[in-house]
Amino acid sequence: MTWPLYSFLLLGLAFGWLSFSHRHLFSEGMTRPDPADTGRNRWPARLGWLALCTLLWPLLMLTGVAGALLRRR
């Protein structure tokens, strides 16, 4: 019973790691990354994004698809 839970968490970590540079596309805000977000303090932001994605990656994928459809229009 634990392998589905571990696979869910690992998929969430992989999604968070791969989507960190595109995380601005998963919100209701800007469609461009914040220029002040680059620099030396990326690790706290990356850890926060990984923590969020680990448990909420299915919802983030749905919002990313919905946002892509809206931008395409």
PDB file of N, CA, C and O in Angstrom, residues 9-23 46 49-54 57 60:
ATOM      1  N   LEU A   9       4.340  10.907  -4.396  1.00  0.00           N
ATOM      2  CA  LEU A   9       5.271  11.919  -3.885  1.00  0.00           C
ATOM      3  C   LEU A   9       6.466  12.101  -4.821  1.00  0.00           C
ATOM      4  O   LEU A   9       6.911  13.231  -5.054  1.00  0.00           O
ATOM      5  N   LEU A  10       6.985  11.014  -5.376  1.00  0.00           N
ATOM      6  CA  LEU A  10       8.113  11.124  -6.307  1.00  0.00           C
ATOM      7  C   LEU A  10       7.705  11.833  -7.599  1.00  0.00           C
ATOM      8  O   LEU A  10       8.472  12.630  -8.140  1.00  0.00           O
ATOM      9  N   LEU A  11       6.513  11.555  -8.091  1.00  0.00           N
ATOM     10  CA  LEU A  11       6.028  12.281  -9.264  1.00  0.00           C
ATOM     11  C   LEU A  11       5.885  13.770  -8.967  1.00  0.00           C
ATOM     12  O   LEU A  11       6.193  14.617  -9.806  1.00  0.00           O
ATOM     13  N   GLY A  12       5.410  14.080  -7.769  1.00  0.00           N
ATOM     14  CA  GLY A  12       5.291  15.481  -7.370  1.00  0.00           C
ATOM     15  C   GLY A  12       6.634  16.179  -7.283  1.00  0.00           C
ATOM     16  O   GLY A  12       6.788  17.318  -7.717  1.00  0.00           O
ATOM     17  N   LEU A  13       7.625  15.496  -6.731  1.00  0.00           N
ATOM     18  CA  LEU A  13       8.971  16.072  -6.675  1.00  0.00           C
ATOM     19  C   LEU A  13       9.551  16.277  -8.066  1.00  0.00           C
ATOM     20  O   LEU A  13      10.152  17.315  -8.357  1.00  0.00           O
ATOM     21  N   ALA A  14       9.364  15.297  -8.936  1.00  0.00           N
ATOM     22  CA  ALA A  14       9.864  15.431 -10.310  1.00  0.00           C
ATOM     23  C   ALA A  14       9.160  16.575 -11.034  1.00  0.00           C
ATOM     24  O   ALA A  14       9.793  17.363 -11.738  1.00  0.00           O
ATOM     25  N   PHE A  15       7.850  16.668 -10.855  1.00  0.00           N
ATOM     26  CA  PHE A  15       7.102  17.762 -11.480  1.00  0.00           C
ATOM     27  C   PHE A  15       7.591  19.111 -10.967  1.00  0.00           C
ATOM     28  O   PHE A  15       7.789  20.049 -11.742  1.00  0.00           O
ATOM     29  N   GLY A  16       7.805  19.221  -9.663  1.00  0.00           N
ATOM     30  CA  GLY A  16       8.283  20.478  -9.088  1.00  0.00           C
ATOM     31  C   GLY A  16       9.677  20.843  -9.559  1.00  0.00           C
ATOM     32  O   GLY A  16       9.969  21.995  -9.844  1.00  0.00           O
ATOM     33  N   TRP A  17      10.544  19.850  -9.646  1.00  0.00           N
ATOM     34  CA  TRP A  17      11.914  20.113 -10.086  1.00  0.00           C
ATOM     35  C   TRP A  17      11.942  20.563 -11.547  1.00  0.00           C
ATOM     36  O   TRP A  17      12.657  21.497 -11.903  1.00  0.00           O
ATOM     37  N   LEU A  18      11.143  19.921 -12.376  1.00  0.00           N
ATOM     38  CA  LEU A  18      11.150  20.244 -13.800  1.00  0.00           C
ATOM     39  C   LEU A  18      10.387  21.526 -14.124  1.00  0.00           C
ATOM     40  O   LEU A  18      10.693  22.192 -15.111  1.00  0.00           O
ATOM     41  N   SER A  19       9.406  21.875 -13.323  1.00  0.00           N
ATOM     42  CA  SER A  19       8.583  23.038 -13.644  1.00  0.00           C
ATOM     43  C   SER A  19       8.976  24.294 -12.880  1.00  0.00           C
ATOM     44  O   SER A  19       8.287  25.309 -12.983  1.00  0.00           O
ATOM     45  N   PHE A  20      10.074  24.267 -12.139  1.00  0.00           N
ATOM     46  CA  PHE A  20      10.450  25.424 -11.328  1.00  0.00           C
ATOM     47  C   PHE A  20      10.663  26.672 -12.172  1.00  0.00           C
ATOM     48  O   PHE A  20      10.197  27.753 -11.816  1.00  0.00           O
ATOM     49  N   SER A  21      11.314  26.554 -13.292  1.00  0.00           N
ATOM     50  CA  SER A  21      11.582  27.743 -14.104  1.00  0.00           C
ATOM     51  C   SER A  21      10.338  28.237 -14.841  1.00  0.00           C
ATOM     52  O   SER A  21      10.332  29.350 -15.361  1.00  0.00           O
ATOM     53  N   HIS A  22       9.285  27.434 -14.857  1.00  0.00           N
ATOM     54  CA  HIS A  22       8.039  27.830 -15.527  1.00  0.00           C
ATOM     55  C   HIS A  22       6.892  27.985 -14.533  1.00  0.00           C
ATOM     56  O   HIS A  22       5.734  27.948 -14.927  1.00  0.00           O
ATOM     57  N   ARG A  23       7.191  28.168 -13.257  1.00  0.00           N
ATOM     58  CA  ARG A  23       6.138  28.179 -12.244  1.00  0.00           C
ATOM     59  C   ARG A  23       5.220  29.385 -12.365  1.00  0.00           C
ATOM     60  O   ARG A  23       4.107  29.366 -11.862  1.00  0.00           O
ATOM     61  N   ARG A  46      13.004  27.507  -4.596  1.00  0.00           N
ATOM     62  CA  ARG A  46      12.927  26.159  -5.155  1.00  0.00           C
ATOM     63  C   ARG A  46      12.387  25.162  -4.133  1.00  0.00           C
ATOM     64  O   ARG A  46      11.561  24.319  -4.455  1.00  0.00           O
ATOM     65  N   TRP A  49       8.675  25.695  -3.788  1.00  0.00           N
ATOM     66  CA  TRP A  49       7.959  25.162  -4.952  1.00  0.00           C
ATOM     67  C   TRP A  49       7.921  23.640  -4.910  1.00  0.00           C
ATOM     68  O   TRP A  49       6.902  23.024  -5.229  1.00  0.00           O
ATOM     69  N   LEU A  50       9.017  23.010  -4.509  1.00  0.00           N
ATOM     70  CA  LEU A  50       9.032  21.549  -4.401  1.00  0.00           C
ATOM     71  C   LEU A  50       8.049  21.065  -3.328  1.00  0.00           C
ATOM     72  O   LEU A  50       7.357  20.060  -3.527  1.00  0.00           O
ATOM     73  N   ALA A  51       7.994  21.751  -2.202  1.00  0.00           N
ATOM     74  CA  ALA A  51       7.062  21.369  -1.143  1.00  0.00           C
ATOM     75  C   ALA A  51       5.620  21.502  -1.620  1.00  0.00           C
ATOM     76  O   ALA A  51       4.779  20.644  -1.343  1.00  0.00           O
ATOM     77  N   LEU A  52       5.330  22.557  -2.354  1.00  0.00           N
ATOM     78  CA  LEU A  52       3.988  22.756  -2.874  1.00  0.00           C
ATOM     79  C   LEU A  52       3.635  21.696  -3.908  1.00  0.00           C
ATOM     80  O   LEU A  52       2.546  21.114  -3.879  1.00  0.00           O
ATOM     81  N   CYS A  53       4.556  21.425  -4.816  1.00  0.00           N
ATOM     82  CA  CYS A  53       4.286  20.482  -5.899  1.00  0.00           C
ATOM     83  C   CYS A  53       4.220  19.041  -5.427  1.00  0.00           C
ATOM     84  O   CYS A  53       3.536  18.221  -6.049  1.00  0.00           O
ATOM     85  N   THR A  54       4.905  18.715  -4.368  1.00  0.00           N
ATOM     86  CA  THR A  54       4.919  17.335  -3.897  1.00  0.00           C
ATOM     87  C   THR A  54       3.507  16.845  -3.586  1.00  0.00           C
ATOM     88  O   THR A  54       3.159  15.715  -3.906  1.00  0.00           O
ATOM     89  N   TRP A  57       0.622  18.474  -7.084  1.00  0.00           N
ATOM     90  CA  TRP A  57       0.973  18.455  -8.496  1.00  0.00           C
ATOM     91  C   TRP A  57      -0.202  18.137  -9.423  1.00  0.00           C
ATOM     92  O   TRP A  57      -0.256  18.691 -10.520  1.00  0.00           O
ATOM     93  N   LEU A  60      -1.917  21.473  -9.891  1.00  0.00           N
ATOM     94  CA  LEU A  60      -1.074  22.395 -10.644  1.00  0.00           C
ATOM     95  C   LEU A  60      -1.040  22.029 -12.122  1.00  0.00           C
ATOM     96  O   LEU A  60      -0.990  22.912 -12.983  1.00  0.00           O
TER      97      LEU A  60
END
